């Protein structure tokens, strides 16, 4: 009974089939005709297998061959079976030889990749006793590569190769997939050239067309067996090993430019291609290319322009390419070029995402007096590199520091953009020296202005190293954990509050002790919450992890900050990364009371002289007399500017840490600015002297006035 089989094939390999209507609307779905009958015999010719077809039933053979049997012939192995394959069965199918299974057994499907060049056995082209292949007349040796004879072979190879190319995500993976798929199955060597630089999307490349050799592969010592390839002996060295030029500039109107403009693969024995080879490979490389149809030059065309070229090479001892191999090269070049285009676009998007996230987060944490800082950020996944989590450390007047951590819902470009706006707002509000609860209140208003669905959580803390106190306000964020010097870890009881963006709610701040040697850990919920655990279970696990880490260094030595952050991230299991993670750790060193000198000065003409005497006395007590002249001069200038406009007492504070810091505060909000004094002016040079003599200096506006400060190095 006749049977019909339907096979889906790439349109590049469509061919007119006997018995098929050319107007068949199914396009590439081709019908295999029923087996033809040999006149006068009633025997049916076997149907040639294509991609996805089953091989003919065991025992089927060409009429007239030594192994052919008539329909009435019965053998012990079953009806119509031949005890041994005929030596001239050029198209004999695997399994048609001696010992084949009965016809009722369904044969195994063909593997993805076709076996490469079997040396002997079923399924190879017949050879004469002298090793000459009957169809082409080429002389082959056992183990030598043989050509793909059937369209089914090529279709299976193209299918396996394109799947391997499509597995790549970045540029190197796609180019490597092309090389590994074609060597040694299709060619003995391949050279892949790409534009340098590669254009991205719709951008128009500028400058001349330059091709750079991106990768070259040749037959390895041991064949790749991933696609069912059998290992063979390593090939002998040949001139192909020297083919290749690192850089090639394509001149307009040259032979190489014309070949690339043609887009279609060509044999290099064509005059145009032969003239293009020296430009691509150099004179020495072009002379090493085998003669005849043993090389194919295939332009790589993306969606809008040629982005490179691939050169497929076969060794002189191997059978040349056939005309149908140009279609194979065209398919490989098209799939590779489109994959490269997408990889370049993906790389640009990943670069933009990385740059956006990098600019949204602090590039370096500031060096603040009395506190050491460390941070970590992990994206939700490699394909989602941006998110709404952020952290920040902002120096404040009076040697204080604001510690901020927040989380905008989602991990997308939109979340990162909103996060950037909220972080900028928080920095601006911190510069005004507002209380933590007021900062959260203004952030809430800003989130409502950005949109109705702009929700975020945030924790804002201000640490004062002089008083050893910390003030914390929370807006729906996980509570911080304080690790004390003795190894005790405690989850701080901070009112949770409503998330930012809800609107119409008040935020509450609490003031807590921050002893010297303690470590405050601020984090986002991605660290403690996942599909495998709820947030409070994760917080408890984090607390236990911190306590266990502190036990390793003993009760008198806190764990190093960087190592502590790494240990915290190690608690994440393989399935715990559902969200991006921001982590900020602050080690409180504080400033000892003996290193602080603080005075109030009445706004009168005698204030600068008194300030000089007090500063000299403090420096003498600290053993820093070498700085007396510089400090007295700078203190006198800053205090003079303060008392000139102040109406309330002026504050003067000296802090001895790794530097000597002087702070002068008054109730005037206007910030001083350096100006160029004229030769006849009696004043206006005070800040100029501060700028020249001080290590650093600055002025910060407060809600009650301003603070002008400067720092000096000491031994």
XYZ file of C-alpha atoms in Angstrom:
715
model
C 0.000 0.000 0.000
C 1.353 3.438 -0.894
C 2.248 5.714 1.967
C 2.706 9.488 2.112
C 5.236 11.136 4.347
C 5.400 14.873 5.050
C 8.722 16.508 5.770
C 9.402 20.123 6.813
C 12.498 21.484 5.115
C 14.196 24.903 4.879
C 12.987 26.854 1.861
C 16.579 27.275 0.644
C 16.570 23.582 -0.310
C 13.148 23.348 -1.973
C 13.254 21.411 -5.206
C 10.588 20.257 -7.646
C 9.470 16.816 -6.581
C 7.765 14.331 -8.863
C 4.091 14.102 -8.133
C 3.953 17.353 -6.140
C 1.745 20.251 -7.097
C 3.967 23.378 -7.410
C 1.111 25.503 -6.072
C 0.926 23.509 -2.859
C 0.137 26.226 -0.226
C 2.210 24.497 2.428
C 5.423 25.940 0.980
C 8.337 23.895 2.266
C 6.178 20.869 3.213
C 7.142 18.498 0.393
C 5.489 15.187 -0.360
C 7.714 12.241 -1.067
C 6.271 10.389 -4.077
C 5.196 6.818 -3.816
C 7.857 4.222 -4.655
C 8.213 3.819 -8.396
C 7.761 0.381 -9.938
C 10.419 -1.106 -12.197
C 8.791 -2.043 -15.453
C 8.374 -5.735 -15.897
C 9.356 -6.704 -12.385
C 6.816 -5.174 -10.004
C 9.659 -4.302 -7.640
C 9.585 -0.956 -5.947
C 12.582 1.350 -5.822
C 13.413 2.512 -2.271
C 12.400 6.027 -1.314
C 15.391 8.263 -0.681
C 15.350 9.378 2.951
C 15.158 13.048 3.780
C 15.395 14.900 7.071
C 12.858 13.318 9.389
C 12.048 10.333 7.061
C 12.417 6.726 8.073
C 14.878 4.607 6.094
C 13.398 1.966 3.792
C 12.464 -1.341 5.225
C 15.299 -3.800 5.738
C 16.069 -5.746 2.638
C 15.215 -3.030 0.112
C 17.916 -2.630 -2.549
C 18.380 -1.350 -6.076
C 17.315 -3.773 -8.768
C 20.171 -5.288 -10.574
C 22.573 -5.088 -7.692
C 24.033 -8.300 -6.311
C 21.944 -7.966 -3.203
C 18.620 -7.272 -4.974
C 15.839 -9.784 -4.478
C 12.541 -10.312 -6.237
C 9.310 -10.044 -4.294
C 8.891 -13.812 -4.410
C 12.323 -14.586 -2.997
C 12.233 -15.851 0.620
C 15.329 -15.992 2.791
C 15.818 -17.279 6.348
C 16.080 -13.743 7.647
C 12.634 -12.771 6.387
C 10.850 -11.977 3.140
C 12.854 -10.042 0.620
C 16.041 -9.898 2.683
C 19.531 -10.401 1.327
C 22.081 -12.226 3.512
C 24.829 -9.672 2.758
C 25.014 -6.180 1.316
C 26.140 -5.847 -2.248
C 29.506 -4.191 -2.771
C 28.070 -1.869 -5.436
C 25.134 -0.574 -3.383
C 26.099 3.086 -3.572
C 22.938 4.290 -1.822
C 22.524 1.355 0.523
C 20.818 2.355 3.775
C 22.173 1.471 7.217
C 20.624 -1.695 8.458
C 20.172 -3.265 5.045
C 23.017 -5.669 5.548
C 23.253 -9.064 7.187
C 21.642 -9.334 10.607
C 19.124 -6.515 10.047
C 16.057 -6.502 12.257
C 12.654 -7.508 10.900
C 10.666 -4.936 8.932
C 8.171 -4.500 11.788
C 10.818 -2.826 13.960
C 10.761 0.993 13.856
C 14.293 2.246 13.104
C 15.994 4.742 15.418
C 15.797 8.388 14.298
C 18.861 9.956 12.766
C 21.051 12.032 15.114
C 21.261 15.836 14.910
C 24.625 15.892 13.227
C 25.498 13.561 10.414
C 28.388 11.179 10.998
C 31.554 12.609 9.557
C 33.223 10.627 6.857
C 32.763 6.959 7.896
C 35.691 4.950 6.626
C 33.864 1.799 5.694
C 30.621 -0.056 6.151
C 27.022 0.610 5.296
C 25.956 3.987 4.005
C 29.210 5.042 2.248
C 29.614 5.585 -1.491
C 30.743 2.525 -3.297
C 34.386 2.273 -4.232
C 36.206 0.336 -6.847
C 38.903 -2.120 -5.737
C 41.591 0.533 -6.359
C 39.897 2.993 -3.964
C 38.377 5.103 -6.756
C 34.934 6.504 -5.932
C 32.580 5.515 -8.734
C 30.463 8.659 -8.890
C 33.188 11.329 -9.028
C 36.268 9.392 -9.952
C 38.130 10.753 -6.904
C 40.520 8.444 -5.122
C 39.792 8.133 -1.386
C 41.553 6.334 1.412
C 40.039 4.720 4.514
C 39.246 7.416 7.070
C 39.394 10.190 4.426
C 36.490 12.729 4.358
C 33.754 11.962 1.841
C 31.121 14.360 0.488
C 27.498 14.643 1.530
C 25.635 12.786 -1.199
C 21.970 13.384 -0.395
C 19.898 16.465 0.180
C 18.819 14.847 3.444
C 22.424 14.837 4.602
C 22.756 18.531 3.906
C 19.436 19.347 5.523
C 20.328 17.442 8.667
C 23.714 19.138 8.772
C 22.240 22.624 8.273
C 19.635 21.951 10.949
C 22.228 20.796 13.473
C 24.618 23.633 12.594
C 22.022 26.406 12.862
C 20.820 25.047 16.193
C 24.384 25.137 17.440
C 24.855 28.706 16.197
C 21.545 29.792 17.740
C 22.644 28.539 21.162
C 25.103 31.422 21.428
C 24.118 34.600 23.238
C 27.183 36.781 22.851
C 29.404 37.424 19.849
C 32.167 34.953 20.739
C 29.704 32.117 21.367
C 28.022 32.611 17.984
C 31.295 32.736 16.056
C 32.582 29.706 17.947
C 29.324 27.868 17.216
C 29.788 28.526 13.491
C 33.371 27.265 13.579
C 32.646 24.163 15.630
C 29.618 23.271 13.494
C 31.492 23.436 10.181
C 34.887 21.971 11.103
C 35.416 19.122 10.257
C 31.933 18.173 8.989
C 31.668 20.695 6.178
C 35.199 22.030 5.788
C 38.711 21.419 7.044
C 39.233 25.038 8.053
C 37.227 28.227 8.426
C 38.227 31.865 8.781
C 35.679 34.353 10.121
C 36.232 38.071 9.474
C 34.032 40.742 11.069
C 33.841 44.504 10.711
C 35.943 46.465 13.148
C 34.120 48.047 14.848
C 30.805 46.273 14.370
C 27.905 48.692 13.731
C 25.045 48.558 16.214
C 21.435 48.637 15.063
C 20.651 51.475 12.658
C 23.806 53.476 13.234
C 25.752 54.243 10.089
C 29.399 53.191 10.264
C 31.945 55.899 9.624
C 35.320 55.509 8.017
C 36.556 52.748 5.698
C 35.327 49.158 5.849
C 37.857 47.237 7.934
C 37.632 43.475 8.480
C 39.386 41.861 11.425
C 40.038 38.131 11.722
C 37.761 37.212 14.620
C 38.402 33.475 14.742
C 39.982 30.697 12.714
C 39.446 26.985 13.284
C 41.067 23.973 11.667
C 40.634 20.229 12.060
C 41.682 19.474 15.650
C 43.768 16.523 16.701
C 40.604 14.833 17.952
C 37.216 15.300 16.315
C 34.361 16.901 18.207
C 31.962 14.095 19.116
C 29.075 16.265 20.312
C 27.143 15.847 17.097
C 27.985 12.170 16.609
C 31.340 12.778 14.942
C 33.794 9.909 15.070
C 37.413 10.584 16.110
C 39.992 10.082 13.404
C 43.730 10.391 13.163
C 45.055 13.979 13.203
C 45.676 15.409 9.736
C 49.079 16.064 8.338
C 50.274 19.702 8.469
C 49.481 21.627 5.302
C 49.598 25.137 3.876
C 46.113 25.808 5.302
C 47.702 26.306 8.705
C 49.260 29.566 7.501
C 46.152 31.050 5.862
C 44.866 34.202 7.528
C 45.567 37.920 7.855
C 44.743 39.788 11.073
C 43.431 42.998 9.503
C 42.053 43.826 6.085
C 40.900 47.215 4.728
C 38.326 46.859 1.944
C 38.971 49.495 -0.686
C 35.894 50.881 -2.491
C 35.526 49.344 -5.945
C 38.036 46.561 -5.277
C 37.418 42.914 -6.120
C 36.752 42.089 -2.459
C 34.236 44.924 -2.204
C 32.388 43.583 -5.248
C 32.261 40.048 -3.825
C 30.952 41.318 -0.505
C 28.378 43.474 -2.259
C 27.134 40.398 -4.133
C 26.113 38.847 -0.781
C 25.953 35.289 -2.185
C 28.698 32.713 -1.469
C 31.043 31.977 -4.365
C 33.723 29.449 -5.144
C 37.153 30.989 -4.999
C 38.068 29.574 -8.420
C 35.838 32.245 -9.931
C 37.887 35.151 -11.324
C 36.325 37.789 -9.050
C 36.807 35.708 -5.911
C 40.336 34.702 -6.864
C 41.173 38.385 -7.288
C 39.631 39.189 -3.905
C 41.648 36.628 -1.930
C 44.963 38.554 -1.877
C 43.137 41.577 -0.477
C 41.516 39.482 2.250
C 44.322 37.066 3.118
C 47.434 38.748 1.825
C 49.566 37.457 -1.022
C 51.019 34.570 0.991
C 47.638 33.510 2.351
C 45.969 33.641 -1.048
C 48.630 31.351 -2.544
C 47.954 28.776 0.189
C 44.245 28.457 -0.700
C 43.685 25.125 -2.526
C 42.898 25.252 -6.252
C 39.569 24.273 -7.709
C 36.309 24.267 -5.818
C 37.898 23.628 -2.450
C 37.194 27.072 -0.979
C 33.970 29.079 -0.573
C 33.920 32.789 0.250
C 30.620 33.672 1.931
C 29.761 37.292 2.841
C 28.100 37.682 6.239
C 25.155 40.027 5.787
C 23.152 41.198 8.777
C 19.782 42.849 8.598
C 21.030 46.004 6.854
C 24.629 45.646 5.735
C 27.539 43.275 5.231
C 29.245 42.758 8.575
C 31.975 40.333 7.581
C 32.947 37.269 5.581
C 33.569 33.560 6.168
C 36.027 31.469 4.178
C 35.441 27.691 4.118
C 38.455 25.618 3.055
C 39.016 21.975 2.192
C 42.409 20.344 1.946
C 43.691 19.267 -1.475
C 43.307 15.576 -0.620
C 39.618 16.009 0.185
C 36.782 15.907 -2.374
C 35.936 19.451 -3.584
C 32.765 21.316 -2.710
C 29.713 20.776 -4.900
C 27.238 23.314 -6.213
C 24.728 22.454 -3.481
C 27.354 23.288 -0.873
C 26.950 26.947 -1.827
C 23.399 26.728 -0.455
C 24.763 25.232 2.760
C 27.311 28.038 3.065
C 24.563 30.609 2.406
C 22.432 29.192 5.212
C 25.369 29.148 7.648
C 26.367 32.704 6.727
C 22.806 34.039 7.049
C 22.143 32.464 10.439
C 25.538 33.532 11.746
C 25.177 37.125 10.541
C 21.718 37.538 12.050
C 22.956 36.024 15.309
C 25.929 38.393 15.344
C 23.603 41.348 14.739
C 21.450 40.339 17.690
C 24.480 39.679 19.877
C 25.833 43.159 19.158
C 22.473 44.709 20.021
C 22.277 42.649 23.201
C 25.814 43.653 24.108
C 24.950 47.326 23.630
C 21.859 46.975 25.813
C 23.866 45.203 28.492
C 26.506 47.940 28.317
C 23.853 50.654 28.675
C 22.302 48.803 31.610
C 25.681 48.411 33.307
C 26.539 52.069 32.767
C 23.142 53.179 34.027
C 23.444 51.079 37.174
C 27.045 52.165 37.731
C 26.188 55.851 37.489
C 23.109 55.445 39.688
C 25.121 53.897 42.528
C 28.107 55.483 44.302
C 31.323 54.850 42.415
C 33.335 55.116 45.645
C 32.157 55.435 49.211
C 33.335 58.614 50.965
C 35.920 58.599 53.739
C 34.058 59.893 56.763
C 35.410 60.744 60.188
C 34.786 58.071 62.807
C 33.192 55.458 60.512
C 34.396 52.898 57.974
C 32.174 51.749 55.118
C 31.827 48.771 52.775
C 29.144 47.935 50.227
C 27.970 45.313 47.755
C 25.456 45.253 44.902
C 24.216 42.169 43.043
C 21.727 42.331 40.147
C 18.749 40.009 40.091
C 20.150 38.033 37.147
C 22.683 38.277 34.358
C 19.912 39.274 31.942
C 18.449 41.865 34.360
C 21.457 43.928 35.378
C 19.577 47.019 36.479
C 17.210 47.349 39.370
C 15.708 49.684 41.899
C 17.974 48.924 44.867
C 20.441 51.587 45.981
C 22.673 52.566 48.862
C 24.470 55.771 49.737
C 26.727 57.374 52.349
C 26.540 61.180 52.556
C 28.915 63.277 54.719
C 27.052 65.783 56.881
C 28.177 68.839 58.877
C 29.660 68.147 62.275
C 31.542 65.047 61.061
C 28.285 63.142 60.866
C 27.337 60.779 58.042
C 23.964 59.801 56.566
C 23.536 56.105 55.695
C 20.809 55.373 53.157
C 19.491 52.172 51.593
C 16.378 51.901 49.449
C 14.470 49.639 47.095
C 12.187 50.683 44.228
C 9.751 47.994 43.134
C 10.945 45.928 40.164
C 14.307 45.438 38.497
C 14.074 47.180 35.143
C 15.276 50.319 33.427
C 12.223 52.167 34.750
C 12.969 51.097 38.302
C 16.586 52.213 37.902
C 15.495 55.610 36.562
C 13.113 56.163 39.493
C 15.806 55.007 41.888
C 18.188 57.583 40.438
C 15.675 60.368 40.993
C 14.979 59.308 44.583
C 18.681 58.972 45.345
C 19.362 62.458 43.982
C 16.492 63.815 46.057
C 17.871 62.137 49.181
C 21.302 63.653 48.585
C 19.789 67.116 48.175
C 17.726 66.762 51.341
C 20.751 65.476 53.251
C 22.655 68.608 52.212
C 19.987 70.655 53.973
C 20.712 68.729 57.178
C 17.071 67.774 57.654
C 16.085 65.203 60.295
C 15.690 61.622 58.982
C 11.893 61.636 59.286
C 11.710 64.877 57.288
C 13.902 63.399 54.576
C 11.524 60.435 54.209
C 8.540 62.779 54.141
C 9.997 64.753 51.218
C 10.967 61.526 49.427
C 7.355 60.404 49.754
C 6.174 63.624 48.137
C 8.708 63.259 45.344
C 7.565 59.670 44.624
C 3.963 60.845 44.344
C 5.004 63.504 41.846
C 6.739 60.834 39.739
C 3.539 58.755 39.416
C 0.780 57.004 41.277
C 2.469 53.603 41.143
C 5.976 54.719 42.132
C 6.482 52.755 45.317
C 9.719 52.277 47.221
C 11.055 51.413 50.643
C 13.858 53.359 52.292
C 15.839 53.461 55.514
C 17.659 56.687 56.451
C 20.109 56.834 59.381
C 22.396 59.594 60.674
C 25.465 58.633 62.708
C 27.219 61.131 64.983
C 30.736 59.944 65.872
C 31.110 62.525 68.641
C 28.015 61.574 70.629
C 28.186 57.884 69.541
C 24.495 57.981 68.694
C 22.528 57.065 65.585
C 19.112 58.368 64.513
C 17.061 56.092 62.229
C 13.790 56.540 60.314
C 12.202 53.758 58.270
C 9.728 53.703 55.365
C 8.600 50.086 54.997
C 12.153 48.719 54.771
C 13.605 45.624 56.512
C 15.121 46.636 59.881
C 18.914 47.038 60.221
C 21.063 44.671 62.271
C 23.654 45.910 64.773
C 26.647 43.626 65.402
C 28.342 44.628 68.639
C 32.010 44.177 69.458
C 31.460 41.135 71.674
C 29.751 39.192 68.857
C 26.115 39.866 69.793
C 23.889 40.581 66.782
C 20.624 42.421 67.330
C 17.781 43.340 64.988
C 17.085 46.990 65.811
C 13.521 47.841 66.722
C 12.712 50.651 64.332
C 9.103 51.597 63.468
C 8.472 50.149 60.014
C 6.358 52.973 58.635
C 4.598 53.013 55.267
C 6.483 52.695 51.964
C 7.439 55.802 50.059
C 4.742 56.777 47.575
C 1.734 55.912 49.739
C 1.243 59.527 50.800
C -0.480 61.051 53.794
C 1.535 59.176 56.445
C 3.962 60.315 59.108
C 7.388 58.832 59.659
C 8.926 58.338 63.071
C 12.621 58.479 64.001
C 14.317 56.744 66.916
C 17.717 57.527 68.460
C 19.882 54.609 69.574
C 23.361 54.006 70.965
C 26.122 53.284 68.460
C 29.063 52.016 70.552
C 32.589 52.080 69.175
C 33.517 48.852 67.396
C 29.913 48.020 66.494
C 28.834 47.334 62.897
C 25.517 48.434 61.412
C 24.266 46.397 58.449
C 21.734 47.948 56.065
C 20.341 45.750 53.259
C 17.453 45.309 50.857
C 14.874 42.531 50.958
C 16.557 40.589 48.135
C 19.109 39.404 50.712
C 16.603 37.940 53.155
C 13.494 37.116 51.111
C 13.004 34.603 48.302
C 10.595 31.949 47.085
C 12.163 29.528 49.554
C 11.765 31.638 52.720
C 9.822 34.562 54.081
C 11.446 37.845 55.041
C 11.501 37.311 58.829
C 13.053 33.859 58.469
C 15.722 35.389 56.271
C 16.366 38.213 58.770
C 16.864 35.699 61.556
C 19.245 33.662 59.393
C 21.171 36.838 58.605
C 21.432 37.710 62.295
C 22.740 34.230 63.092
C 25.227 34.452 60.226
C 26.605 37.741 61.535
C 26.928 36.379 65.069
C 28.702 33.247 63.832
C 31.117 35.314 61.721
C 31.940 37.568 64.675
C 32.800 34.541 66.826
C 35.608 33.642 64.424
C 37.586 36.815 65.210
C 37.090 36.757 68.964
C 35.299 39.127 71.347
C 37.900 41.909 71.170
C 38.316 42.178 67.396
C 35.432 42.853 65.002
C 35.496 40.996 61.665
C 36.943 42.927 58.699
C 34.230 44.779 56.828
C 34.999 43.452 53.346
C 35.189 39.863 54.558
C 31.981 40.366 56.529
C 30.133 41.492 53.380
C 31.402 38.453 51.481
C 30.294 36.133 54.280
C 26.839 37.684 54.265
C 26.443 37.126 50.530
C 27.620 33.522 50.898
C 24.429 32.728 52.791
C 22.541 32.973 49.506
C 21.718 29.584 48.044
C 21.467 28.775 44.323
C 17.695 29.417 44.326
C 17.686 32.516 46.504
C 18.381 35.162 43.838
C 14.898 36.455 43.065
C 15.695 40.161 43.410
C 18.651 42.501 43.247
C 20.579 43.090 46.468
C 22.102 46.217 47.956
C 24.224 45.953 51.084
C 25.866 48.722 53.160
C 27.995 47.974 56.236
C 29.198 50.749 58.593
C 31.835 50.151 61.296
C 31.499 52.751 64.074
C 34.891 53.890 65.325
C 33.608 57.130 66.809
C 35.668 60.005 68.161
C 36.826 59.860 71.770
C 35.763 62.798 74.011
C 39.443 63.544 74.674
C 39.872 64.243 70.948
C 37.121 66.873 70.846
C 37.372 70.546 71.858
C 34.165 72.636 71.730
C 33.461 76.302 72.594
C 30.823 79.022 72.221
C 32.001 82.479 71.177
C 29.950 85.640 71.501
C 29.655 87.611 68.215
C 31.949 90.458 69.235
C 35.225 91.976 68.085
C 37.241 90.051 70.680
C 35.990 86.658 69.418
C 38.804 86.039 66.867
C 41.528 86.654 69.490
C 39.825 84.338 71.977
C 39.470 81.685 69.285
C 43.201 81.806 68.588
C 44.063 81.334 72.264
C 41.646 78.411 72.693
C 42.959 76.688 69.586
C 46.581 77.111 70.698
C 45.743 75.657 74.119
C 44.032 72.590 72.579
C 46.894 71.915 70.185
C 49.375 72.111 73.045
C 47.329 69.563 74.979
C 47.353 67.192 71.990
C 51.065 67.663 71.287
C 50.450 69.344 67.925
C 52.278 72.633 68.472
C 53.755 72.488 64.956
C 50.317 73.341 63.580
C 49.715 76.314 65.886
C 50.651 79.040 63.405
C 48.532 77.671 60.553
C 45.557 76.866 62.781
C 45.577 80.258 64.518
C 45.673 82.101 61.188
C 42.858 80.077 59.610
C 40.673 80.065 62.755
C 41.056 83.815 63.049
C 39.939 84.366 59.425
C 36.911 82.031 59.604
C 35.727 83.314 62.995
C 36.109 86.931 61.815
C 33.792 86.227 58.860
C 31.283 84.533 61.186
C 31.033 87.194 63.888
C 30.751 89.973 61.298
C 27.166 88.955 60.435
C 26.091 86.581 63.240
C 23.484 87.564 65.827
C 23.824 84.481 68.027
C 26.840 82.791 69.607
C 29.323 81.261 67.193
C 30.449 77.665 67.744
C 34.068 76.542 67.403
C 34.998 72.840 67.435
C 38.326 71.056 66.908
C 38.414 67.328 66.162
C 41.552 65.209 66.269
C 41.338 62.075 64.126
C 43.594 61.076 61.249
C 43.432 64.778 60.362
C 42.831 67.922 62.381
C 39.387 69.302 61.597
C 38.109 72.740 62.591
C 34.390 73.676 62.348
C 32.906 77.144 62.834
C 29.118 77.506 62.901
C 26.879 80.578 62.877
C 23.226 81.475 62.269
C 23.720 83.126 58.857
C 22.505 80.882 55.962
C 24.524 82.619 53.214
C 27.529 80.512 52.199
C 30.917 82.254 51.755
C 32.557 82.331 48.346
C 36.147 82.973 47.304
C 36.567 86.257 45.454
C 39.557 87.978 43.969
C 40.479 90.953 46.186
C 41.865 94.083 44.619
C 45.189 95.534 45.682
C 43.503 98.436 47.512
C 41.034 96.199 49.440
C 41.680 95.769 53.146
C 39.747 92.481 53.373
C 38.465 89.670 51.172
C 41.539 87.428 51.452
C 40.460 85.197 54.315
C 39.004 82.343 52.266
C 41.867 82.656 49.816
C 44.271 81.858 52.660
C 42.061 78.966 53.821
C 42.016 77.547 50.296
C 45.822 77.786 50.031
C 46.796 76.410 53.446
C 44.105 73.850 54.261
C 44.091 70.251 53.057
C 40.367 70.536 52.375
C 37.687 73.023 53.234
C 33.986 73.572 52.641
C 30.772 75.199 53.768
C 27.422 73.516 54.435
C 24.071 75.176 54.912
C 22.057 74.035 57.945
C 18.452 74.565 58.940
C 19.764 76.951 61.626
C 22.550 78.615 59.616
C 25.785 77.217 58.216
C 29.072 75.527 59.111
C 32.437 76.409 57.579
C 35.144 73.776 58.092
C 38.709 73.021 57.080
C 41.157 70.162 57.613
C 44.922 70.046 58.119
C 47.273 67.081 58.012
C 49.246 66.279 61.130
C 52.099 63.916 61.863
